[in-house]
Coordinates of C-alpha atoms and ligand atoms in Angstrom, one line a residue:
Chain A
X154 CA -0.8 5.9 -4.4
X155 CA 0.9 4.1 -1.6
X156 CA 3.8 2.7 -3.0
X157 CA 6.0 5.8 -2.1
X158 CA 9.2 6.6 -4.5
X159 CA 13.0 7.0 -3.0
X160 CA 15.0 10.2 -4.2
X161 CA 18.0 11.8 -3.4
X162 CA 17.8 15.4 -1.6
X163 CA 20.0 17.6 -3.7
X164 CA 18.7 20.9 -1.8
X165 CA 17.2 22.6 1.0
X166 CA 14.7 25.1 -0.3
X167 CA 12.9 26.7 2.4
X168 CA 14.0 25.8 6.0
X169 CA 11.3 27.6 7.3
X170 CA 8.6 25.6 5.8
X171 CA 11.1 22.4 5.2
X172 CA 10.7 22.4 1.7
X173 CA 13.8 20.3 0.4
X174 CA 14.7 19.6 -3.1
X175 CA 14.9 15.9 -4.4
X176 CA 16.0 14.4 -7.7
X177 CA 13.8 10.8 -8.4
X178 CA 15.1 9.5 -11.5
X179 CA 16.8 12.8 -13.2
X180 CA 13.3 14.9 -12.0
X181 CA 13.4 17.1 -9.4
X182 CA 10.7 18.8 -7.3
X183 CA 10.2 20.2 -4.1
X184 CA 9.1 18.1 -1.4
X185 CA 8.2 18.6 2.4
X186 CA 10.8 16.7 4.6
X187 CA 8.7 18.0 8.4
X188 CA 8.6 14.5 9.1
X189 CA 12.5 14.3 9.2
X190 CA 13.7 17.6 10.2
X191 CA 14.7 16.2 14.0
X192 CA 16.0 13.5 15.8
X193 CA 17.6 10.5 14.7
X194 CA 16.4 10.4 11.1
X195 CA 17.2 14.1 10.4
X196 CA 17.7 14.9 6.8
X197 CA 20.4 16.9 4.7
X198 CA 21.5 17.4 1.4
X199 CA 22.9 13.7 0.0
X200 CA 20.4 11.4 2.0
X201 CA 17.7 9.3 0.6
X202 CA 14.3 9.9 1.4
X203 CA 11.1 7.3 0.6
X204 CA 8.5 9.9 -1.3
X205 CA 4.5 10.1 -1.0
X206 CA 2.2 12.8 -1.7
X207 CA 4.9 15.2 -1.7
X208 CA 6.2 14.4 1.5
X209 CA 9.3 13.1 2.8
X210 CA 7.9 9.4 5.2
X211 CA 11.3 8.2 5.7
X212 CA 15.0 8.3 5.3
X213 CA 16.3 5.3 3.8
X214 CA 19.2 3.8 5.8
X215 CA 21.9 2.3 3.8
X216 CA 23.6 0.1 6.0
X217 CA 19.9 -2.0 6.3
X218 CA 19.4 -1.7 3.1
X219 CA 22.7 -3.2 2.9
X220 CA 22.3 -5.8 5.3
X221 CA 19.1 -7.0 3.5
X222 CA 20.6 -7.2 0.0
X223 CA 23.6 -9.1 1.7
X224 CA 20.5 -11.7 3.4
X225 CA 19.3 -11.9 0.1
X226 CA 22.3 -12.5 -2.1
X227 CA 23.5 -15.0 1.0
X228 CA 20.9 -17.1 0.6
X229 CA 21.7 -17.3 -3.2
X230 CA 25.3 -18.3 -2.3
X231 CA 23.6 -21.3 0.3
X232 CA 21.4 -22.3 -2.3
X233 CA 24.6 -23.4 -5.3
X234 CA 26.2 -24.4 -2.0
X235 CA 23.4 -27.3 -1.9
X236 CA 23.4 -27.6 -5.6
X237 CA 26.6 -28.0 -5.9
X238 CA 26.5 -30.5 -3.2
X239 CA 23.9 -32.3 -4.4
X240 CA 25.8 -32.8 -7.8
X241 CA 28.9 -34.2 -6.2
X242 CA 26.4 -36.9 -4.7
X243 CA 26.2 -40.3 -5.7
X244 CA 23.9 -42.2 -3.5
X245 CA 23.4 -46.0 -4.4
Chain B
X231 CA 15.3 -27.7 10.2
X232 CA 15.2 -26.3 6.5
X233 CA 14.5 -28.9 4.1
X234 CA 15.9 -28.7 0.7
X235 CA 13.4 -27.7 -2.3
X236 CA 14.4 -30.3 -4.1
X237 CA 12.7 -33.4 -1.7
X238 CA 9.3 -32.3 -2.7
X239 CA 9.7 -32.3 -6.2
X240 CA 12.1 -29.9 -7.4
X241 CA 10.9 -26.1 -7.1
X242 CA 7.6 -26.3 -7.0
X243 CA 7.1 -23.4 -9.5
X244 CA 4.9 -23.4 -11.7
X245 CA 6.5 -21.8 -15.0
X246 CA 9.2 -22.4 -16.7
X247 CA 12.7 -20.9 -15.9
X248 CA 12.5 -18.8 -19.2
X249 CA 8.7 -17.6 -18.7
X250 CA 9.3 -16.8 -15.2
X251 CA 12.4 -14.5 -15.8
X252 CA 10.3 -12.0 -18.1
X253 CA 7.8 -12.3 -15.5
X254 CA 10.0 -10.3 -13.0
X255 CA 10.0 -7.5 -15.6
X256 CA 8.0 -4.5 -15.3
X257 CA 5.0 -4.4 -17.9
X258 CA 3.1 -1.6 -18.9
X259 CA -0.7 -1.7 -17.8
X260 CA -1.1 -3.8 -21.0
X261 CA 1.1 -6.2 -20.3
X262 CA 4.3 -5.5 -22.9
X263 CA 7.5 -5.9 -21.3
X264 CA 8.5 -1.8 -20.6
X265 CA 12.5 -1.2 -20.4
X266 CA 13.1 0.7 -18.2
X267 CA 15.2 3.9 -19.1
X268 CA 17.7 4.2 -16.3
X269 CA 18.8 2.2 -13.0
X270 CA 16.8 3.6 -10.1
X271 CA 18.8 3.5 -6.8
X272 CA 16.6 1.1 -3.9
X273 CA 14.6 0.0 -6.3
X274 CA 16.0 -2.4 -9.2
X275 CA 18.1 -3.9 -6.7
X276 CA 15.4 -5.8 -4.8
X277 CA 14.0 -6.5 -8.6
X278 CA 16.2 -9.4 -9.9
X279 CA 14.6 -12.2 -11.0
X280 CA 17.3 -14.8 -9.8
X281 CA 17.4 -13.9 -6.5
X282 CA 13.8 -14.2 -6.4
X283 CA 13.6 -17.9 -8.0
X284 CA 16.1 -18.6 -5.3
X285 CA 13.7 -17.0 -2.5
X286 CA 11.0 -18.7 -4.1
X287 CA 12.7 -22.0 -4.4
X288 CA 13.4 -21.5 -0.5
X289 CA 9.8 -21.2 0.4
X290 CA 9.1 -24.0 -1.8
X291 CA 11.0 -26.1 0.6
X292 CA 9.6 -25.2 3.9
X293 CA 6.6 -25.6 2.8
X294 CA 4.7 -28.9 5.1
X295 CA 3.7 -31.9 2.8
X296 CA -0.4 -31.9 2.8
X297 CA -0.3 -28.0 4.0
X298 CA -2.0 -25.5 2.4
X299 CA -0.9 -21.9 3.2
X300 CA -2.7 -17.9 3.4
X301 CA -0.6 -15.5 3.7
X302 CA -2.4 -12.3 3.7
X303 CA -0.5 -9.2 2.4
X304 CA -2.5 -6.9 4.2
X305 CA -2.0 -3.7 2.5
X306 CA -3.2 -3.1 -1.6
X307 CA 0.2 -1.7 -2.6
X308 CA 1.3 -5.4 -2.3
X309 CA -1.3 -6.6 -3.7
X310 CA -0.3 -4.0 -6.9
X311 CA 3.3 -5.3 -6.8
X312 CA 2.3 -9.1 -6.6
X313 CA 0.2 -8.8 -10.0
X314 CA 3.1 -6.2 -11.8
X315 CA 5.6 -8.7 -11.0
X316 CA 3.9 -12.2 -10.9
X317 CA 5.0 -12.7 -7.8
X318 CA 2.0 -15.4 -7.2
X319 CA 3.9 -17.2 -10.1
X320 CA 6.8 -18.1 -8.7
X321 CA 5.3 -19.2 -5.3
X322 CA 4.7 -23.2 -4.8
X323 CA 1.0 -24.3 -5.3
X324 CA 0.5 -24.5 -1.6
X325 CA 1.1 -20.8 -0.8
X326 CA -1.7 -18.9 -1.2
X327 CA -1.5 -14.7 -0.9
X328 CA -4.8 -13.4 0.0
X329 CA -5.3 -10.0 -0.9
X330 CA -6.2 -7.7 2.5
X331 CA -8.6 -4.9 3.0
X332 CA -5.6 -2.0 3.5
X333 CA -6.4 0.0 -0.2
X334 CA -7.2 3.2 0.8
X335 CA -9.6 4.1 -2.0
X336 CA -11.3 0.4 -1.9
X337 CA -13.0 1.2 1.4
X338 CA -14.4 4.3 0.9
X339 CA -17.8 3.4 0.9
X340 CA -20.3 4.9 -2.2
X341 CA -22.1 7.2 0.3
X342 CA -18.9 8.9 0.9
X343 CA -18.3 9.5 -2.5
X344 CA -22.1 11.1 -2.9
X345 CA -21.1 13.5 0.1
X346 CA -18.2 14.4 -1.7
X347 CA -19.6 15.2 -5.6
X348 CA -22.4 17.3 -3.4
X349 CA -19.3 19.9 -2.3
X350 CA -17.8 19.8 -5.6
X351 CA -21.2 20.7 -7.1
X352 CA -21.3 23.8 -5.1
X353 CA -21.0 26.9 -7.0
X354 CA -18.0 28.3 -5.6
X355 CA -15.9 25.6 -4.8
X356 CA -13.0 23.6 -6.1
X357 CA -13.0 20.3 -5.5
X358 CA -9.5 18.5 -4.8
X359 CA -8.8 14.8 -5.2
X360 CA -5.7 12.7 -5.9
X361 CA -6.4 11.3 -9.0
X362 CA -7.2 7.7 -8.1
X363 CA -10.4 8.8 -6.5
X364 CA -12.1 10.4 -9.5
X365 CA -13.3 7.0 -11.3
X366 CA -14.8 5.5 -8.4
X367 CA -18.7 5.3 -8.4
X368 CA -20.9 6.5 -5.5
X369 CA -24.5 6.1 -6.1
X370 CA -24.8 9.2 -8.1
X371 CA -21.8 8.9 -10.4
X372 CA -18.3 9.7 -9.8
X373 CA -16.5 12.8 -9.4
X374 CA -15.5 12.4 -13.1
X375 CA -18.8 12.3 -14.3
X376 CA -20.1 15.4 -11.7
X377 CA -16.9 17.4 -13.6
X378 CA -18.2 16.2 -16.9
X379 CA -21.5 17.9 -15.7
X380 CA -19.4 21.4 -15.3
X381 CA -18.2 20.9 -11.4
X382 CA -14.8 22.1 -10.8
X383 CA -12.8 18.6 -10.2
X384 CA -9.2 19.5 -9.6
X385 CA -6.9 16.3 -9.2
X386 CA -3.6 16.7 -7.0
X387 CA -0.5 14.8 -6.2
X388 CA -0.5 16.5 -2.7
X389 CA -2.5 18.1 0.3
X390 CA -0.1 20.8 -0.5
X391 CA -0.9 21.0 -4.3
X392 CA -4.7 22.1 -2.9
X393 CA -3.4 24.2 -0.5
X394 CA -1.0 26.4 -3.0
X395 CA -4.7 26.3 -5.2
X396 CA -6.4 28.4 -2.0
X397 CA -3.7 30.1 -1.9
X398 CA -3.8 31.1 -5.9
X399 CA -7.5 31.8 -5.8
X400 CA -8.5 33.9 -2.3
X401 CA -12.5 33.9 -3.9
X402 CA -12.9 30.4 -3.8
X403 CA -13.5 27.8 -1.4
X404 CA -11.2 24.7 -2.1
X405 CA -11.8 21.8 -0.5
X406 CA -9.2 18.7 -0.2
X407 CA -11.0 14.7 -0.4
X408 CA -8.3 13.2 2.1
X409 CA -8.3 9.8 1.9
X410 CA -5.8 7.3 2.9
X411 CA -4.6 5.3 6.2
X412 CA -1.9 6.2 8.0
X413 CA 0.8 6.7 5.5
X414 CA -1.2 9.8 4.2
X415 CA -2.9 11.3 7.1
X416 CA 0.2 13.3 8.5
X417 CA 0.6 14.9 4.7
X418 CA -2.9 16.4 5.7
X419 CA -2.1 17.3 9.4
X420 CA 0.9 19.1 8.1
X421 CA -0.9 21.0 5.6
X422 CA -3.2 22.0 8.3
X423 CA -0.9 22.8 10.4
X424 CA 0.1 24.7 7.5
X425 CA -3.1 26.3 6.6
X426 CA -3.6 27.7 10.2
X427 CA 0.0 29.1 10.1
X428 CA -0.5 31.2 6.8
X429 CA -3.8 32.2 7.9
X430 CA -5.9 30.5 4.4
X431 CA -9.2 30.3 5.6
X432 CA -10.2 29.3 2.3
X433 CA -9.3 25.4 2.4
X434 CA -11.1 22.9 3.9
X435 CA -10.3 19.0 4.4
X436 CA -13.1 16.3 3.9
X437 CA -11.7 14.1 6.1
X438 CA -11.9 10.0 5.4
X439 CA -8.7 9.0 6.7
X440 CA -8.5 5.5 8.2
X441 CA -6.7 3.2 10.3
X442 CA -5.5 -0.2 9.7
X443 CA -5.4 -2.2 13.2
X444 CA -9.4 -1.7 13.7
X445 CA -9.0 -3.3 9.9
X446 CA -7.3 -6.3 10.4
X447 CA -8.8 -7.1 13.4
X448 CA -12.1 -7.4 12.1
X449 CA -10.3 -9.5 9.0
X450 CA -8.8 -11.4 12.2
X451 CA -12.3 -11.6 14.2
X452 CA -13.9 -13.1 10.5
X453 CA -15.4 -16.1 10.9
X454 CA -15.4 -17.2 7.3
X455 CA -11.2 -17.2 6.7
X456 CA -8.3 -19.1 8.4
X457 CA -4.9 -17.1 7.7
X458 CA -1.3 -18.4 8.6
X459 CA 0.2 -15.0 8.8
X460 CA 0.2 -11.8 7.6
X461 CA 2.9 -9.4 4.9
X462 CA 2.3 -6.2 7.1
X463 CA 2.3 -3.1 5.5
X464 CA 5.1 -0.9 4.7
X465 CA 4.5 2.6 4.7
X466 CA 1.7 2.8 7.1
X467 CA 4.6 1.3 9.1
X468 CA 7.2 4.4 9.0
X469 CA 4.7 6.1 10.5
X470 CA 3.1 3.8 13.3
X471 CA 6.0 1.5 13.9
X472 CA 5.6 -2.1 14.4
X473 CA 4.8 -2.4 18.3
X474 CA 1.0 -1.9 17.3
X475 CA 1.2 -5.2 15.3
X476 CA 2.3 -7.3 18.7
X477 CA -1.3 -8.5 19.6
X478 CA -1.4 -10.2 16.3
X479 CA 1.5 -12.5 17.1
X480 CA 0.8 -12.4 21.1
X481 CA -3.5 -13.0 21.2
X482 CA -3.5 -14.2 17.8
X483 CA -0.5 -16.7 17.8
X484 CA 0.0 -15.5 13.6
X485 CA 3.0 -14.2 12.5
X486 CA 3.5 -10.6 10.3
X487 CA 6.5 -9.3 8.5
X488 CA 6.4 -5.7 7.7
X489 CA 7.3 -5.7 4.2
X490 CA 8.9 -3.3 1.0
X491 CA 6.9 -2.5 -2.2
X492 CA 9.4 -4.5 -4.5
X493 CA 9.3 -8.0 -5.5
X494 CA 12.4 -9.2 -3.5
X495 CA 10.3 -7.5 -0.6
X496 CA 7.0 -9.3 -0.8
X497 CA 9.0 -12.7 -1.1
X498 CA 11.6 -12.1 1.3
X499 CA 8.7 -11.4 4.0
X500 CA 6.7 -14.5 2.7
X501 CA 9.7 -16.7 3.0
X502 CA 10.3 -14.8 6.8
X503 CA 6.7 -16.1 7.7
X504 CA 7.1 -19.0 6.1
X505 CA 10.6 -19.4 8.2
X506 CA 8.8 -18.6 11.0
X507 CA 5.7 -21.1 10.7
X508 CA 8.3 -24.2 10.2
X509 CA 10.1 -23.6 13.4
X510 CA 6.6 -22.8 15.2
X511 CA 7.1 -19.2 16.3
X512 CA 4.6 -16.0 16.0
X513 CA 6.5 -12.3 16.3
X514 CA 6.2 -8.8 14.3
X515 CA 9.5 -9.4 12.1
X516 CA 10.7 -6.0 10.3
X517 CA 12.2 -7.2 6.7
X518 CA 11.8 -3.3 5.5
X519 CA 13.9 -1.9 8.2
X520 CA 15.8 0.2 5.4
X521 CA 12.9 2.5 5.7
X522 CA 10.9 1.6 9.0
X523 CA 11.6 1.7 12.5
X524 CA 10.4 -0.2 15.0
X525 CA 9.4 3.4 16.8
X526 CA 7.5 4.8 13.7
X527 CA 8.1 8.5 13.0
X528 CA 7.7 10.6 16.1
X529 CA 6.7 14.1 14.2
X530 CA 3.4 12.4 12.5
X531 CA 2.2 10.8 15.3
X532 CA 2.2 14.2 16.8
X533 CA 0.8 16.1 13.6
X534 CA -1.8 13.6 13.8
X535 CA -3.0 14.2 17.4
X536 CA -2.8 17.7 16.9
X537 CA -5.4 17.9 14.2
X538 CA -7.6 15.0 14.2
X539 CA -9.4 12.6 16.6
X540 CA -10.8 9.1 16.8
X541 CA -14.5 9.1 15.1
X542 CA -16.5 7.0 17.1
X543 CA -17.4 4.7 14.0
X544 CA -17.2 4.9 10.6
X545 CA -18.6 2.8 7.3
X546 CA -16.0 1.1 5.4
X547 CA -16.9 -0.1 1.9
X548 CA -17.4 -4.6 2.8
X549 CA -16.6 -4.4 6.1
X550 CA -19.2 -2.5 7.5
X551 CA -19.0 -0.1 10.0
X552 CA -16.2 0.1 12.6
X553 CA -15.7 1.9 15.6
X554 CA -13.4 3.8 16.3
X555 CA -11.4 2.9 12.3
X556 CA -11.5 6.9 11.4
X557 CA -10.2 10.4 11.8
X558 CA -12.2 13.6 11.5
X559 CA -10.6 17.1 12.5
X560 CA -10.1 18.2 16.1
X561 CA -12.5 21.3 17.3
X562 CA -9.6 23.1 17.1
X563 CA -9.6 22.9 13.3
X564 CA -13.4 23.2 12.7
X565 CA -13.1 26.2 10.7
X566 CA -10.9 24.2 7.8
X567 CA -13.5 21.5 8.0
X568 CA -15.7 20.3 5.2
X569 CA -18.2 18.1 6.9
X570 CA -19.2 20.9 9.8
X571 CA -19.2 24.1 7.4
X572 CA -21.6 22.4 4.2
X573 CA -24.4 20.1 4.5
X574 CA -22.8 16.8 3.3
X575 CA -25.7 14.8 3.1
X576 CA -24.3 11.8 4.8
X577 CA -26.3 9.4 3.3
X578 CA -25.7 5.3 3.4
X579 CA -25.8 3.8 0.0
X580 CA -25.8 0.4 -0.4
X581 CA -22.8 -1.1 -2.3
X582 CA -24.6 -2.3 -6.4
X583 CA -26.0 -5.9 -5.7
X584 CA -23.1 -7.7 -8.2
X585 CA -20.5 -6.2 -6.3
X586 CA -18.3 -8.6 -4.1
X587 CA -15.7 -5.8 -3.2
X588 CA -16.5 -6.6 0.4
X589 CA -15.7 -10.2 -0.1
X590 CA -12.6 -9.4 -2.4
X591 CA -11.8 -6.7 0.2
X592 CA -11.7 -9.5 3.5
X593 CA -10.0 -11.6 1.0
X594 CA -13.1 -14.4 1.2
X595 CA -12.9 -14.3 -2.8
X596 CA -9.9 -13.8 -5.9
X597 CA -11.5 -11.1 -7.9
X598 CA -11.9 -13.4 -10.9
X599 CA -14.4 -15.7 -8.5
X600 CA -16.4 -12.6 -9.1
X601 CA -19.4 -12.9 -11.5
X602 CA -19.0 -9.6 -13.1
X603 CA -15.2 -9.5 -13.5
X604 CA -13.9 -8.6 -16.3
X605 CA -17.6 -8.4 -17.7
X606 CA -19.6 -5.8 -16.9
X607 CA -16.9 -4.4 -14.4
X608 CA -13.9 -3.0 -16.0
X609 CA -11.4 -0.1 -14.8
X610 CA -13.3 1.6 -17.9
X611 CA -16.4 1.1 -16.7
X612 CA -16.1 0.1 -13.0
X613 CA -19.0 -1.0 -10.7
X614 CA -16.8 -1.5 -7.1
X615 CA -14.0 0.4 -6.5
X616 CA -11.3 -2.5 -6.4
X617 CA -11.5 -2.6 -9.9
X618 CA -10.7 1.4 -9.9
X619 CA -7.6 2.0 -7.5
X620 CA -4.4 0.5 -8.8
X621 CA -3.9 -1.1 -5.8
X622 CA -7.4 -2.7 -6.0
X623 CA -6.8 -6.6 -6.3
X624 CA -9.6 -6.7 -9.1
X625 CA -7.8 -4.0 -11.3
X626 CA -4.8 -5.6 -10.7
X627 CA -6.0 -8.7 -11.9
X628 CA -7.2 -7.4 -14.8
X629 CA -4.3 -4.7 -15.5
X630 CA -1.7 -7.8 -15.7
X631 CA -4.0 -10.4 -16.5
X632 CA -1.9 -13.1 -14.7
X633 CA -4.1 -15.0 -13.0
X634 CA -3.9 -18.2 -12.5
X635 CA -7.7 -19.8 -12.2
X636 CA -7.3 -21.6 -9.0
X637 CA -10.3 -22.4 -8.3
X638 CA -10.4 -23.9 -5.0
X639 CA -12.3 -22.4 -2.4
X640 CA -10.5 -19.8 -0.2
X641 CA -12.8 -20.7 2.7
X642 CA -12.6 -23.3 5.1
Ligands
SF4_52 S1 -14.9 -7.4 -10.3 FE1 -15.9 -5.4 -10.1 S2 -18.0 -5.9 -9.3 FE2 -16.7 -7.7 -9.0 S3 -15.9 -7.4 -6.9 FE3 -14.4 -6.5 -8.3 S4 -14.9 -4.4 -8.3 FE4 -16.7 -5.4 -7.5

């Protein structure tokens, strides 16, 4: 039950009771998006929200989630780097 | 200084390249190998199996000849994604994930449970429960069994699902079983908040939510188990930031990354404690900052204070009691709740004699070093309640069936 599930908000249902709409995987259902209706991490139509019990925890930022694929896929390119190195090697 | 994988021995996997792609892959609870129908956005991206034999590969190589490493991932939806994906697999032989005590159904202990089948077995009420709650045994049954027996067991996705039920039947009294640490408590504070606002003074909240730093200090205070570091846990983070996690690094000189649910996640943080053990540091690293900030989230913090206080102490299943671990509701709130307007009968039941939950739960044993596992205690017939929650490690043990029978002792 923890695990949480990202979706898009694709509308805003109630503003009074911050009922938003999401799609997760071509579904949608209402959810309640309290949590992120101020401040820095406010919500609106086209964000990504992290889902759990039918409540909004958390918009999902795209430039970290950027930054972290790029760490990832980085440390792919450093690893043929050695490969590679190590092939060209010839140590006697 | 990184060293590459290749001095000790080449990866230090244990699988072969072929066996450890499919292992990547998302299985049903059977194990078959499930396609999956569509690309889901933030989630197949941190899924690919060879970035994570490359992540892997990079541990490999950090790790210390004659060092053995335990990592615990503190919180059971890790544990659930480790088993899914096989992510032990692909880890060299002398890292070790120990499975941590944050599954919030695991710890409810079986008197808990009794307290709760005695409201749904009152005439007039309807007893609401997310789902994974209804196969776990107290010491009168479950709350599948009391429903068998005619009670009226409800299960919901959300607080807010029981709440629209009081709403739907103004005769009844409907009572919500909150569990869950801090990831879930605001979802009930709202719906209080909620309830109060539209008036329904029909709904009631039996309140079991817990908290996770009294939790891992007493896993850190444990005599019985040395850990390097710690895979900190996700969404309990969006909502309490990382800043409460600093005494673990600052008194306790042991790193912990805050990690993601996917498999790229769990390694990336593994590798990040790993990096951080080879060049001798201890800090609160963030590798899930696409969803949690340092800060935590304002608004539930608040929605928490507002409803609920600190219990002075409260039983969790293995680890005994624990002050100040646990919410109840504020006196504000004491008409929506459970525990002051029925007789719960509150009694302490002690946990069946072959059950090593507890020890599972502190991560002193693997599930499978448990006598009854896969025995007498199946997620059919469950005797602990880590073989009922699928973020139990004993159910997801036995749900993937990948593990590997290393049978050396966790203790030192
Ligand atoms: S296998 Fe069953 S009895 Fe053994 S520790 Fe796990 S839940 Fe308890």
């Amino acid at each position: 039950m923890c695990l949480g599930i990202p979706g898009q908000i694709v509308d805003v249902v109630d503003p009074k009771h911050h009922i938003a709409k999401v799609e997760v995987s071509g579904v949608r259902r209402n959810v309640n998006v309290a949590l992120l209706a101020n401040g820095p991490d406010a919500v609106g139509i086209g964000d990504w929200v992290l889902i759990h019990v039918g409540f909004a925890m958390s918009k999902i930022d795209e430039a970290e989630a950027q930054a972290t694929r790029e760490f990832l896929e980085q440390l792919g390119a450093a690893y043929e780097e050695e490969l590679r190195e190590l092939h060209a090697s010839s140590i006697e | 200084m990184r060293r590459p994988a290749a001095q000790y021995g080449g990866t230090g996997c244990r699988l072969e390249r072929r066996e450890r792609r499919q292992l990547l892959a998302e299985p049903d609870s059977a194990g078959r190998e499930r396609k999956a129908a569509r690309d889901v956005r933030y989630v197949d991206e941190y899924r690919s199996p060879d970035l994570a034999l490359r992540l892997a590969e990079q541990i490999a190589g950090l790790v210390e000849p004659d060092r053995q490493y335990k990592l615990m991932e503190v919180c059971g939806g890790h544990t659930h994604t480790i088993y899914k994906h096989g992510v032990e697999n692909l880890l060299p032989p002398a890292v070790d994930l120990i499975h941590g005590p944050g599954c919030p159904v695991c710890v409810i202990p079986m008197g808990r449970v009794d307290d709760a089948i005695a409201l749904a077995e009152r005439p007039n009420v309807i007893f609401t429960t997310f789902g994974d709650m209804m196969r776990v045994p107290g010491g009168n049954g479950s709350l599948l069994e009391a429903k068998a027996r005619g009670a009226d067991v409800r299960m919901v996705y959300s607080p807010l699902d029981a709440l629209r039920i009081a709403r739907e039947h103004p005769d009844r009294e409907v009572v919500f079983f909150a569990i869950g640490f801090e990831t879930t408590t605001p979802s009930t504070a709202l719906t209080l908040l909620r309830a109060r606002a539209e008036g329904i003074r029909n709904f009631f909240v039996f309140a079991n939510h817990v908290t996770i730093i009294p939790a891992i200090r007493a896993i850190l205070a444990s005599p019985d188990l040395r850990l390097d570091g710690f895979i900190g846990p996700g969404h309990v983070s969006t909502v309490i930031g990382t800043v409460p996690y600093r005494f673990i690094a600052r008194d306790h000189g042991k790193p912990l990354v805050v990690a993601g649910f996917e498999p790229l996640d769990v390694l990336q943080a593994a590798y990040m404690v790993m990096v951080q053990l080879a060049e001798g540091r201890s800090e609160i690293e963030n590798q899930y900052s696409r969803v949690v900030r340092e800060s935590g989230n304002a608004r539930a913090l608040e929605a928490i204070a507002e409803t609920m206080e600190l219990r002075t102490t409260f039983e969790w299943r293995g680890l005994g009691f624990i002050s100040q671990s646990a919410l109840k509701l504020r006196d504000d709130f004491a008409d929506w709740d459970a525990e002051l307007l029925y007789d719960v009968p509150g009694v302490r039941v002690a946990d069946p004699k072959a059950c090593q939950c507890g020890e599972v739960l502190k991560g002193v044993i693997k599930p499978w070093e448990c006598k009854v596992f896969g025995t007498a205690c199946t997620p059919e017939k469950p005797i602990g309640t880590c073989m009922v929650s699928s973020e139990g490690a004993c159910a997801a043990y036995y749900n993937y069936g990948r593990f590997s029978r290393r049978l050396e002792p966790l203790t030192t």
